[in-house]
Short mmCIF file of C-alpha atoms in Angstrom, two decimals:
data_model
loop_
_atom_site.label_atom_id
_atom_site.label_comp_id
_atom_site.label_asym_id
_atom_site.label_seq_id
_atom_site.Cartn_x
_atom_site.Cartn_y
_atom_site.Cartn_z
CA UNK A 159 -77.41 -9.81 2.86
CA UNK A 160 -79.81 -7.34 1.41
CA UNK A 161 -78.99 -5.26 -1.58
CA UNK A 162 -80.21 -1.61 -2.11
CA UNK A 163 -83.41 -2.64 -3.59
CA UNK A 164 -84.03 -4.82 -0.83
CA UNK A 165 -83.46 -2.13 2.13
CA UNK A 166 -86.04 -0.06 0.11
CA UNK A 167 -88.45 -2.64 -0.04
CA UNK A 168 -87.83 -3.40 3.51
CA UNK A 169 -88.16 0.52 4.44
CA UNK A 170 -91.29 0.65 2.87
CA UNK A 171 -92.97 -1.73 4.99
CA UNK A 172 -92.54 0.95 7.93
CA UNK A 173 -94.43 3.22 5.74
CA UNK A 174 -98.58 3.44 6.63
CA UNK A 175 -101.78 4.72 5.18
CA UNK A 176 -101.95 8.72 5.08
CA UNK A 177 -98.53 9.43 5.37
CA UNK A 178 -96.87 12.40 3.90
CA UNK A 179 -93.13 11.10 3.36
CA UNK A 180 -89.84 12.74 2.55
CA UNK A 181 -87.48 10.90 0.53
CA UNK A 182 -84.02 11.41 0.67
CA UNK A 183 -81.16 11.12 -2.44
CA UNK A 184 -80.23 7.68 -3.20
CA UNK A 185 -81.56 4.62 -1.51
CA UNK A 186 -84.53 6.42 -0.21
CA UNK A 187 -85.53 7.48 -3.69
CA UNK A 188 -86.24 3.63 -4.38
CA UNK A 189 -88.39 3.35 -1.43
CA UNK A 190 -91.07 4.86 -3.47
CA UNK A 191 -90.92 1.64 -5.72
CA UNK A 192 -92.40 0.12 -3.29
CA UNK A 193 -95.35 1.45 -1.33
CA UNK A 194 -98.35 -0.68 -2.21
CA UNK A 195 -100.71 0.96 -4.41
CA UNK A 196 -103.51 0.48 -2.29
CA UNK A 197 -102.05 3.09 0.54
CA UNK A 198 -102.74 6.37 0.24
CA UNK A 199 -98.88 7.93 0.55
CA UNK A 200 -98.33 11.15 -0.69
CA UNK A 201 -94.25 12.22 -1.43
CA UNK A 202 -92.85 15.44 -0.18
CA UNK A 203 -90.32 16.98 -2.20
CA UNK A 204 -88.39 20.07 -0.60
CA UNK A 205 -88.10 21.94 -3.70
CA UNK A 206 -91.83 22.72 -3.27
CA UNK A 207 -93.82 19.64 -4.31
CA UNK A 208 -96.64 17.57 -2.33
CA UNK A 209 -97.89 14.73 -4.51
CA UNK A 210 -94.75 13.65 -6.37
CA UNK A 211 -94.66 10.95 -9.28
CA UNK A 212 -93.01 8.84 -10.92
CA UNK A 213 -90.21 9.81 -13.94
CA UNK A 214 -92.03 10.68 -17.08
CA UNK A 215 -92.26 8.46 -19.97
CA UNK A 216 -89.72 9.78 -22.32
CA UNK A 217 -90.87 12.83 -24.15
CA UNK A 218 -93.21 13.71 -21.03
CA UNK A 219 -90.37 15.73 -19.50
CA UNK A 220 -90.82 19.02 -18.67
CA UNK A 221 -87.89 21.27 -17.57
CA UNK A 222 -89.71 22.68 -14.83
CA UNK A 223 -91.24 19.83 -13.09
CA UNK A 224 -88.16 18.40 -10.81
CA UNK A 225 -87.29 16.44 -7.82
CA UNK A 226 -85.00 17.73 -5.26
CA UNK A 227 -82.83 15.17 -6.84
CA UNK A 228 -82.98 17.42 -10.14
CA UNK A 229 -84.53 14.88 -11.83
CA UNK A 230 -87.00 15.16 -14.17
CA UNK A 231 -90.18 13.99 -12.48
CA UNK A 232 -94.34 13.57 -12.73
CA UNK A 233 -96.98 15.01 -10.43
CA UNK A 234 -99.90 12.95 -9.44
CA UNK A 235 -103.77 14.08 -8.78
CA UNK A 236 -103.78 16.10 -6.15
CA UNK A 237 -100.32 17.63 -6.33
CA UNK A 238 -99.88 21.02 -4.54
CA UNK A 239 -96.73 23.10 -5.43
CA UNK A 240 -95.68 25.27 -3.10
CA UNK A 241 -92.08 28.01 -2.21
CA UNK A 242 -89.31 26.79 -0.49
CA UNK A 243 -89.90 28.90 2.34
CA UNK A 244 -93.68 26.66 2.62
CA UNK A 245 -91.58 23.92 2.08
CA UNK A 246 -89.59 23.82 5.01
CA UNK A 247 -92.57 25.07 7.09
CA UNK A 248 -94.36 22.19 7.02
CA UNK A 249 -91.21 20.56 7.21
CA UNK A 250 -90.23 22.26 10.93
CA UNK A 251 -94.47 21.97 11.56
CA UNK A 252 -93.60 18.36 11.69
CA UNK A 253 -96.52 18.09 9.15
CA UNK A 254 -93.97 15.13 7.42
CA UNK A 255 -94.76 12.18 8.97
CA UNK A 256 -91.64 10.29 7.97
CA UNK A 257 -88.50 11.41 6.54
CA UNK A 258 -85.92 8.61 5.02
CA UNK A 259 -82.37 9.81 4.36
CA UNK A 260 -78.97 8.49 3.68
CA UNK A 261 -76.06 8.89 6.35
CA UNK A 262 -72.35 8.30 5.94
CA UNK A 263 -72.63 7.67 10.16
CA UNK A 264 -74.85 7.29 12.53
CA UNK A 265 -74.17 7.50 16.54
CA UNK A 266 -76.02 4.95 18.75
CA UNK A 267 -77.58 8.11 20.00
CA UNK A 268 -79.32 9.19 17.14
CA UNK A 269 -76.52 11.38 15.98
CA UNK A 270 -76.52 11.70 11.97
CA UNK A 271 -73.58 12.64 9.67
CA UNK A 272 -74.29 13.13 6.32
CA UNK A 273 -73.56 16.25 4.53
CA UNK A 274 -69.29 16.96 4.50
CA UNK A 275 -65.69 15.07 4.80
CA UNK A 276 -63.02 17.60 6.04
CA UNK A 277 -60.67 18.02 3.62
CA UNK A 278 -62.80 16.27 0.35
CA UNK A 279 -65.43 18.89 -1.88
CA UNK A 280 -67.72 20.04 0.16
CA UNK A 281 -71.16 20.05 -1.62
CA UNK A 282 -73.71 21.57 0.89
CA UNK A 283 -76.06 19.96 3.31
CA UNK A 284 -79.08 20.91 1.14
CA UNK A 285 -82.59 20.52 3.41
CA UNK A 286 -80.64 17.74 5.89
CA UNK A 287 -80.07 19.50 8.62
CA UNK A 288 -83.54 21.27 8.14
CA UNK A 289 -85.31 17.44 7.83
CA UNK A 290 -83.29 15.85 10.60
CA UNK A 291 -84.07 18.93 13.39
CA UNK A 292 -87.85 18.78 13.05
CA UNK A 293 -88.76 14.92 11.67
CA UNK A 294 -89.95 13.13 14.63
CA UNK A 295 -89.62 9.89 12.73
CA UNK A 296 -86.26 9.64 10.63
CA UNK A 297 -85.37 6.38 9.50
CA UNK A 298 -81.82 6.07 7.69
CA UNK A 299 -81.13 3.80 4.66
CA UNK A 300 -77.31 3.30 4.67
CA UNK A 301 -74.46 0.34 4.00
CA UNK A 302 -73.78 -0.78 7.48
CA UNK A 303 -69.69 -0.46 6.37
CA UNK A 304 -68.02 1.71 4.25
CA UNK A 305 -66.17 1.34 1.47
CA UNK A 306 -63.20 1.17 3.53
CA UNK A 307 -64.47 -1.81 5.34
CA UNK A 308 -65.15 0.70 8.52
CA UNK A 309 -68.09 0.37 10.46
CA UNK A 310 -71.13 3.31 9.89
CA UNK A 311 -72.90 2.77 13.32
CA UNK A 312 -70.40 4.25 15.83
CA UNK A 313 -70.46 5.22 19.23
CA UNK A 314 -69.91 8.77 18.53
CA UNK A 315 -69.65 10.19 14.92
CA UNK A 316 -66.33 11.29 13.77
CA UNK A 317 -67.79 13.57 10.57
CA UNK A 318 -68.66 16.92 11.04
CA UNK A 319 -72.63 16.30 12.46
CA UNK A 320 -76.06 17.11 10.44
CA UNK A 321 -77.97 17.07 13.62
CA UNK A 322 -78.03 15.51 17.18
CA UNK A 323 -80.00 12.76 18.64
CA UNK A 324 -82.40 12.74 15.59
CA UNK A 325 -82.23 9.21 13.95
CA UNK A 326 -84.73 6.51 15.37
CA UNK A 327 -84.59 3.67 12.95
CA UNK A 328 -81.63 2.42 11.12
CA UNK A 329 -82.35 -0.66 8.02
CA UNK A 330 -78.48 -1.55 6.32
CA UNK A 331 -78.05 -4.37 4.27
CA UNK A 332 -77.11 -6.45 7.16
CA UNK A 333 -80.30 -5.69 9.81
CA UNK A 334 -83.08 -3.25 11.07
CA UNK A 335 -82.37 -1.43 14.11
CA UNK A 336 -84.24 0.96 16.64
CA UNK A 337 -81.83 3.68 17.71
CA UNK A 338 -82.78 4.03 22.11
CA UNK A 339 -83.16 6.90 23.38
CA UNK A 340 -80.88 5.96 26.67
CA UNK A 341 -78.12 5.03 23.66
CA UNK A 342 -77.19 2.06 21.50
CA UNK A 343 -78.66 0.33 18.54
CA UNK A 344 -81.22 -2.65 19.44
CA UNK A 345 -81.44 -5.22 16.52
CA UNK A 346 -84.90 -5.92 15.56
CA UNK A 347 -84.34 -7.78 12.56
CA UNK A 348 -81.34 -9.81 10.79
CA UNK A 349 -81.18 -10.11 7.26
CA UNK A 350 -81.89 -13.56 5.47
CA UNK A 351 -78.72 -15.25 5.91
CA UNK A 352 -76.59 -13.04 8.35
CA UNK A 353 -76.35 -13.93 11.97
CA UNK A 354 -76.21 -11.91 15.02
CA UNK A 355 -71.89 -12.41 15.04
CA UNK A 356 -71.84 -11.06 11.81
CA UNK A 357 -73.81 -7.97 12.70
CA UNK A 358 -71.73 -7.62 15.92
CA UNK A 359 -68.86 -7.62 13.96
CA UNK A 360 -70.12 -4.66 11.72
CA UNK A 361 -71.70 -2.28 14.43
CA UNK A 362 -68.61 -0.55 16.68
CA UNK A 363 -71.51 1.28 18.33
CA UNK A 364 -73.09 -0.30 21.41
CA UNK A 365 -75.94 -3.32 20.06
CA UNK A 366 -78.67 -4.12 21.82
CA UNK A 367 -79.79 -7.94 21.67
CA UNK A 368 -82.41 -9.36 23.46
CA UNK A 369 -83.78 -12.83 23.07
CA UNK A 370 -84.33 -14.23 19.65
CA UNK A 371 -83.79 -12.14 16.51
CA UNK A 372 -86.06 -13.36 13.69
CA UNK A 373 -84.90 -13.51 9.80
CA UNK A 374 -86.33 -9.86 7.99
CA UNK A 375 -89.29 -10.67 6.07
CA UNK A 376 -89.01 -8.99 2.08
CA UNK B 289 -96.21 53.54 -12.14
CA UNK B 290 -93.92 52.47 -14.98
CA UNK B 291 -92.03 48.86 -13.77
CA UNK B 292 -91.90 47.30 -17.63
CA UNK B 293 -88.21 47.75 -18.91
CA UNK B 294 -87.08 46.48 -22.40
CA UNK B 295 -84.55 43.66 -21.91
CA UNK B 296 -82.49 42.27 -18.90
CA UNK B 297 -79.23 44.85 -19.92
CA UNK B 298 -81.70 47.86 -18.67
CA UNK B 299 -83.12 45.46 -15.50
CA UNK B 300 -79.70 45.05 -14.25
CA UNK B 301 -78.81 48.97 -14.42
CA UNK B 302 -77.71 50.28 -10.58
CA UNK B 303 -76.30 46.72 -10.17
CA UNK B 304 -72.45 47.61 -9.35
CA UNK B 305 -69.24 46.00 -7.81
CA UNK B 306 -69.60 44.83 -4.45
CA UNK B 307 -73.05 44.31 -4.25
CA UNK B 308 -75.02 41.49 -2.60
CA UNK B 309 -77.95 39.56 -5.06
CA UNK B 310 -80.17 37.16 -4.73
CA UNK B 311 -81.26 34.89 -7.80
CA UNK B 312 -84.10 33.01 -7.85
CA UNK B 313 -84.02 28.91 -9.21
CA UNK B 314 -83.52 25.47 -7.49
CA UNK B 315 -80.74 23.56 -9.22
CA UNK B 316 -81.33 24.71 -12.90
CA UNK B 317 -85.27 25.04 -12.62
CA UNK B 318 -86.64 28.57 -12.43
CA UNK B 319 -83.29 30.72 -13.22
CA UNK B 320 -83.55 34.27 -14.10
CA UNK B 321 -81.45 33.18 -17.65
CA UNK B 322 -81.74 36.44 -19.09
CA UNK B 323 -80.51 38.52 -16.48
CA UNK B 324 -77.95 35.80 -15.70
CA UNK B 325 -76.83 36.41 -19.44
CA UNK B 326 -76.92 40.27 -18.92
CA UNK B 327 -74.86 40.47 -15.74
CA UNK B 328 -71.92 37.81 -17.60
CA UNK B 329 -71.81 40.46 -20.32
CA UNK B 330 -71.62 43.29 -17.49
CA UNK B 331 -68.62 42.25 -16.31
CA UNK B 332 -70.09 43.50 -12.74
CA UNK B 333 -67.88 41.75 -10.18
CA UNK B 334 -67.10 41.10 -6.37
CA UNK B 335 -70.78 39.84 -6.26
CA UNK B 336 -72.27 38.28 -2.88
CA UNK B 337 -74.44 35.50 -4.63
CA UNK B 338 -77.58 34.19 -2.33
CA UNK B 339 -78.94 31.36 -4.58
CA UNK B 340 -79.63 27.77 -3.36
CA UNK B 341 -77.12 26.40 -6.25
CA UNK B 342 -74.45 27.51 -7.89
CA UNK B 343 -75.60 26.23 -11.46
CA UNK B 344 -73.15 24.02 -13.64
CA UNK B 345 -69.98 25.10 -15.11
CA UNK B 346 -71.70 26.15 -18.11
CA UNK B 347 -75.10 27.26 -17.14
CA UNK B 348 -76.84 29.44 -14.68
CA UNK B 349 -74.42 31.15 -11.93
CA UNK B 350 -71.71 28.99 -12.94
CA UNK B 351 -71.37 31.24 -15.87
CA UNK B 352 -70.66 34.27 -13.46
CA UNK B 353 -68.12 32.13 -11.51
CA UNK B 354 -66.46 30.96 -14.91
CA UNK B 355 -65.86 35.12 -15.61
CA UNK B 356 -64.67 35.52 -12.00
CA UNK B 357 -67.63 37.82 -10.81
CA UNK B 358 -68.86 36.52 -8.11
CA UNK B 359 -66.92 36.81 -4.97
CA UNK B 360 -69.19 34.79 -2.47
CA UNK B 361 -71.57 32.37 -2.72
CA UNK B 362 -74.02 31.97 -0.08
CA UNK B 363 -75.99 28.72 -1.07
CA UNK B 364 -77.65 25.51 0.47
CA UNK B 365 -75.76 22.70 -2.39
CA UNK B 366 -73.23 23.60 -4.83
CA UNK B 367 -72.18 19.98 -6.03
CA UNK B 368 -71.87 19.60 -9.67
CA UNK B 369 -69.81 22.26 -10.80
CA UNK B 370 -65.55 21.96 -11.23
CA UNK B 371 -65.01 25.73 -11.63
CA UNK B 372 -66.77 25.82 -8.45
CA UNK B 373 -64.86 23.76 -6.59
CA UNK B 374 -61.26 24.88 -8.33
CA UNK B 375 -62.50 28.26 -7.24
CA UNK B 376 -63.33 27.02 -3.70
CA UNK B 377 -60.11 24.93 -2.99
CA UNK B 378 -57.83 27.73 -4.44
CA UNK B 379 -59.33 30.37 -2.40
CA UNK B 380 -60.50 32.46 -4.66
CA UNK B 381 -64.30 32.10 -3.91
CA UNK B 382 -65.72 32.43 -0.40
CA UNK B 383 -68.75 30.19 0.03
CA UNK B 384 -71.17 30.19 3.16
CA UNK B 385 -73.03 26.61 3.36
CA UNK B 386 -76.19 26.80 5.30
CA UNK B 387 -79.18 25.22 5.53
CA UNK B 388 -81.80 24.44 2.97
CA UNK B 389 -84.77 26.02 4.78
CA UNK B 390 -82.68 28.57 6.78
CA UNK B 391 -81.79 29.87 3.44
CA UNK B 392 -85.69 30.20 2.70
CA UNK B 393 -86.40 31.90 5.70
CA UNK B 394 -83.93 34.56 5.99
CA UNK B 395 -85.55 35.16 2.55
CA UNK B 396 -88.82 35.54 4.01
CA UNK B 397 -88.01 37.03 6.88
CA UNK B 398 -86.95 39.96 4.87
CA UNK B 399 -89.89 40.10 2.65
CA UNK B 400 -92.15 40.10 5.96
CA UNK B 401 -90.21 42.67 7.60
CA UNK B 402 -88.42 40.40 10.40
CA UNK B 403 -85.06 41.10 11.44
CA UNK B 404 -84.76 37.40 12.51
CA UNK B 405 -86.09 33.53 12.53
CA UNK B 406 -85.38 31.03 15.19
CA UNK B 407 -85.18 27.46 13.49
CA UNK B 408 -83.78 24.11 15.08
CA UNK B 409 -81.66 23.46 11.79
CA UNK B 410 -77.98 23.29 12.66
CA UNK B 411 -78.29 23.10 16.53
CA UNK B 412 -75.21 20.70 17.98
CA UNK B 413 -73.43 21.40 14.33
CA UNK B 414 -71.46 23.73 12.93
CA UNK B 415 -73.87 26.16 11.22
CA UNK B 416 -74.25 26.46 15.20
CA UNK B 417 -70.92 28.47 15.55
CA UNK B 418 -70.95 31.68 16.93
CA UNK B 419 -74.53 32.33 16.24
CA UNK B 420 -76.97 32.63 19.36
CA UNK B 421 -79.19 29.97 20.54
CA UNK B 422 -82.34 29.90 22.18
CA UNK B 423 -84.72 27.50 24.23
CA UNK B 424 -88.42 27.67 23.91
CA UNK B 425 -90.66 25.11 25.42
CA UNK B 426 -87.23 22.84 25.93
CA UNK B 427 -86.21 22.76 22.40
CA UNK B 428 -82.97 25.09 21.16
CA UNK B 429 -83.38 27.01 18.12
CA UNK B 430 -80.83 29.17 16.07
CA UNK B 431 -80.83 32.84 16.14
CA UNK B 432 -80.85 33.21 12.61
CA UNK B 433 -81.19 37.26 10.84
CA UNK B 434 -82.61 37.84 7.48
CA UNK B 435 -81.06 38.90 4.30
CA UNK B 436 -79.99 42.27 3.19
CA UNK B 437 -79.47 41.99 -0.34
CA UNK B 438 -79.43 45.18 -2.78
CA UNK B 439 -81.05 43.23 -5.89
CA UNK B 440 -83.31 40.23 -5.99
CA UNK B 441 -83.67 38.81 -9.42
CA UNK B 442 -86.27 36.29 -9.84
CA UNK B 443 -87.99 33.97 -13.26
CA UNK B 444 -91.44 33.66 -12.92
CA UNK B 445 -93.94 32.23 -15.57
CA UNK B 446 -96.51 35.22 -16.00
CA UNK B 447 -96.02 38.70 -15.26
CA UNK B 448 -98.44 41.75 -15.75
CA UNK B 449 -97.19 45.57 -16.50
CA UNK B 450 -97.88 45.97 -12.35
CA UNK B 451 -95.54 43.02 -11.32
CA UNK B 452 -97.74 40.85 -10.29
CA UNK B 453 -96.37 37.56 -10.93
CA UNK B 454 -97.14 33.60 -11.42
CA UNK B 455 -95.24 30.95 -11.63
CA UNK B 456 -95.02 27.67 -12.93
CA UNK B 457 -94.79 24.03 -11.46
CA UNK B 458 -91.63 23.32 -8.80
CA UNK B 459 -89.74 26.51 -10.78
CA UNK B 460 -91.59 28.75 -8.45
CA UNK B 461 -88.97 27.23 -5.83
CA UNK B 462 -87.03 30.26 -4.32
CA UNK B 463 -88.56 32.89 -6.63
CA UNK B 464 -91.59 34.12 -4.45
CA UNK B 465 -89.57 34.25 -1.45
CA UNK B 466 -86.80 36.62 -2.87
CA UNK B 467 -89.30 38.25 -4.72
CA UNK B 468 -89.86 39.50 -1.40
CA UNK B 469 -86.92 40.18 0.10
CA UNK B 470 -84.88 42.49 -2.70
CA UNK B 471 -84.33 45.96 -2.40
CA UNK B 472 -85.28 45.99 -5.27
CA UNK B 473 -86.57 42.99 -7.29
CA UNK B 474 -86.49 42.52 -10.67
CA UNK B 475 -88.28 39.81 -12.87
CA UNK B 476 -88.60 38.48 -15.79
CA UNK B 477 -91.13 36.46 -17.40
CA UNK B 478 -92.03 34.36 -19.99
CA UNK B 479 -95.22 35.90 -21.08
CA UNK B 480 -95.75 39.66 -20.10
CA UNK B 481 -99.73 40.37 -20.25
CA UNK B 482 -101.98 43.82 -19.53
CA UNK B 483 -103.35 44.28 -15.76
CA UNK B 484 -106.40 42.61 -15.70
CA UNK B 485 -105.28 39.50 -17.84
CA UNK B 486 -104.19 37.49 -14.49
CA UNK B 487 -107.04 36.25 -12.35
CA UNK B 488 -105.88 38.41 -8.66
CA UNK B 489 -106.58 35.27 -6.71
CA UNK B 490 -104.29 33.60 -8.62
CA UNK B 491 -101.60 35.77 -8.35
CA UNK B 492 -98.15 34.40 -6.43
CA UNK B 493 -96.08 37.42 -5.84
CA UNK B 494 -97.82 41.02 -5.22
CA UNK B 495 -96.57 43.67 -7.88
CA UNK B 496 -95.84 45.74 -4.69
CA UNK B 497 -92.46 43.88 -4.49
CA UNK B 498 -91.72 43.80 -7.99
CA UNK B 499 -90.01 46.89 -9.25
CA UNK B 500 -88.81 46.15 -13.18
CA UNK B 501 -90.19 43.56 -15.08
CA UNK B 502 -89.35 42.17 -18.76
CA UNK B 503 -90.46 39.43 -20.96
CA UNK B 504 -86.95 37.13 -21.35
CA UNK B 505 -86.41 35.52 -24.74
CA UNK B 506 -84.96 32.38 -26.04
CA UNK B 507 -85.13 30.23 -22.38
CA UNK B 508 -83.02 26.93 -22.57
CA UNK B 509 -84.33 25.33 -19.21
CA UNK B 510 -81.28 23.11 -19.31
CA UNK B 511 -82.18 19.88 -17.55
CA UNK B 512 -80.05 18.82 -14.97
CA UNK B 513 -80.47 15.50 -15.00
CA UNK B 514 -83.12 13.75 -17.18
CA UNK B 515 -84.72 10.78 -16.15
CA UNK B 516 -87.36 8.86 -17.67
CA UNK B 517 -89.84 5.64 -16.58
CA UNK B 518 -89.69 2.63 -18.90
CA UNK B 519 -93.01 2.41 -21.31
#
C-alpha cells in the first residue's frame, strides 16, 4: 500500500518534459517533490503565478509571494505573474497541460466531487470547477476509501458534483487507474503488495481488468 | 484632474448602506487594509461583498463580518474563518459560492464593457441552476453576466497622482481586474509617485479606471500560512 508520498512520486512519473502543470491542495502539492530536475516543468498557480518554487528558506518569506494554497512560496527564473482573470484564461485555453487535484469521489465516468458535503461548512470550490471544465488531462490523487471505510470510486457520485465526465486518470494508495470514456475504471497498475481482490474490494464503481496487472514501479 | 485624496476615511466617502463592493486580494495577499480599516470604523452596513475570500476572523473582510456589515458575500473560498461560518449557519449572512475564474471574469467583463461571458465552469453542477446554457462547437458553456458593483477598492504596489497603477508579485491577484470593473475604483498604494516617475509600459492598470487614489500607511500583510524549506 502506498502512502501519500508515494502516490506523489508515482503521479509524477506521468508528468513529461515542457509541461505547464497545475497542482492541486494537498497530495498534489507533493507531486512537485518529485519531478526530476532534469525536466523542464514549469508550475501553474491560479492565483496568478507561472514558474512557481519551492517554500523559502526561513527569513526569505515575503507576504506577497503566495501559492493558491496561501502559503508562503519562491519564484523561479523565468516566473511570469499574471491577474486572475489571465489566470483562468490560460486555464479554459487549455494552455495547462496537466492539472492534478484531490477528490472526495470520483464516478467511473469521469465525474469529480470535490468542493462541498450537504449539511457540513461549506468552504467554496475555489478554481475546481474552473480546472476540471477545461483540463483535458486531470489526473486525481485521492485515498481509494474514506475515512469511513466507504469506497471513493463509485458508480455515480453521491456529493454535490465539481464537474462531469472530466477525470481521466485516478493513482490511490491501492492502484493507478484510467477512467474509459464508455465508463468504468481499468486498473493499470497495483500497488507493491495489494492484489487485484483487494482492489475489487475497494472500488464499488465498475473495474476494468484485463490480463495481468503488474506491481507499480516507485 | 484631481484623483489623490488624503487617507482611506475620504476614499470611502459616497460609500452607503446597501451598496455592492468589490475588494481586491487573494486570501490575505493584496488587501486594500486601509480602506478595509476605514469602512470597519464607518459602520457602513448591508454591504454586497465581491472578494475571492472572506479574510480571517481577525483580518481583512472578516473584520467587516465581525461588526455585522456585510450582508452578502459573493466569493470563490471562504474556509478559515468561524465568524464566517457562525454567520453562515445562523442565517445571518447570505453567501453566493461560485467559481474561481467565473468570479474573474464577470470582473473583466465589466471592465471591458461586456454584459456577459460564456465559460464551461459549473456545467452538470449546481452553479448550473437556473442560469442559461449554451453549445458552441459541441461543448456547453454557462451564460454567465458581469458585475455591477458601485465601488471597487483595490491595493496595488505603485500608484502615480493619474492612477496609473503597479503591482507587486502574486498580490496583483484580483486587483487589476476590479480595478476595472468599479463604478468607481478607488486605490491605494504603497508608494504614491509624480506622473512621469512610472515607466508607461510598465504600467498594470490605466489611471482611466482609477478615480481616488492614496498612499496607505502601516500595512501588516498578515501571512496566512507561513511555510518555509529546510536549509
Amino acid at each position: 500500500m502506498l502512502n501519500k508520498e508515494d502516490i506523489a512520486k508515482r503521479i509524477a512519473r506521468e508528468i513529461k518534459d515542457g509541461f505547464y502543470v497545475n497542482l492541486g491542495i494537498g497530495i498534489p502539492t507533493l507531486v512537485a517533490n518529485y519531478i526530476p530536475e532534469e525536466m523542464d516543468v514549469v508550475l501553474q498557480s491560479e492565483n496568478g503565478l507561472l514558474g512557481m518554487g519551492p517554500f523559502p528558506y526561513e527569513g526569505g518569506e515575503d507576504p506577497d509571494t503566495i501559492n493558491a494554497g496561501k502559503q508562503t512560496i519562491t519564484m523561479l527564473p523565468g516566473s511570469a505573474i499574471f491577474d486572475s482573470a489571465m489566470s483562468f484564461g490560460m486555464i479554459r485555453a487549455k494552455k495547462v497541460n496537466l492539472t492534478i487535484l484531490g477528490a472526495m469521489e470520483v464516478s467511473e465516468n469521469g465525474d469529480i466531487a470535490n468542493w462541498k458535503i450537504p449539511g457540513k461548512m461549506v468552504k467554496g470550490m475555489g478554481g475546481a470547477m474552473d480546472l476540471v471544465a477545461s483540463a483535458e488531462n486531470i489526473i486525481v490523487a485521492m485515498q481509494h476509501v474514506n475515512k469511513a471505510g466507504e469506497s471513493k470510486l463509485l458508480p455515480k457520485c453521491t456529493l454535490p458534483l465539481t464537474g462531469v465526465k472530466c477525470v481521466k486518470k485516478i493513482v490511490t494508495e491501492l492502484g493507478v487507474f484510467d477512467v474509459l470514456t464508455e465508463g468504468g475504471f481499468k486498473l493499470l497498475e497495483r500497488a507493491p503488495g495489494i492484489t487485484v481482490e483487494d482492489i475489487q474490494q475497494a472500488t464499488a464503481g465498475k473495474l476494468i481488468v484485463e490480463g495481468d496487472i503488474t506491481e507499480m514501479m516507485l | 484632474m484631481n484623483k489623490v485624496v488624503k487617507d482611506a476615511d475620504t476614499a470611502i466617502k459616497g460609500i452607503s448602506d446597501g451598496m455592492t463592493l468589490m475588494l481586491g486580494g487573494f486570501g490575505l495577499c493584496g488587501l486594500p487594509e486601509n480602506c478595509i480599516a476605514a469602512l470597519v470604523n464607518s459602520g457602513i452596513k448591508d454591504l454586497t461583498c465581491i472578494s475571492n475570500n472572506a479574510g480571517v476572523d481577525d483580518f481583512g473582510i472578516g473584520l467587516m463580518l465581525k461588526n455585522r456589515q456585510v450582508k452578502k458575500m459573493i466569493s470563490s473560498y471562504v474556509g478559515e474563518n468561524a465568524e464566517f461560518e457562525r454567520q453562515l449557519l445562523s442565517g445571518e449572512l447570505e453567501v453566493e459560492l461560485i467559481p474561481q475564474g467565473t468570479l474573474a471574469t464577470r470582473c473583466m467583463a465589466a471592465g471591458y464593457g461586456m454584459p456577459a461571458i460564456f465559460t464551461p465552469a459549473g456545467i452538470g453542477t449546481e452553479v448550473a441552476e437556473g442560469k442559461e446554457i449554451r453549445n458552441f462547437n459541441g461543448k456547453d458553456y454557462l451564460m454567465e453576466m458581469a458585475f455591477d458593483a458601485d465601488f471597487a477598492i483595490v491595493k496595488a504596489w505603485k500608484g502615480d497622482t493619474m492612477g496609473n497603477l503597479v503591482y507587486r508579485s502574486t498580490a496583483r491577484n484580483f486587483n487589476p481586474v476590479m480595478a476595472m470593473a468599479g463604478k468607481i475604483t478607488i486605490a491605494e498604494v504603497e508608494e504614491l509617485v509624480e506622473p512621469g516617475e512610472l515607466d508607461p509600459d510598465h504600467v498594470h492598470t490605466p489611471g482611466i479606471y482609477v478615480h481616488r487614489i492614496f498612499q496607505g500607511k502601516n500595512y501588516e500583510k498578515r501571512i496566512e500560512k507561513r511555510t518555509v524549506s529546510e536549509r
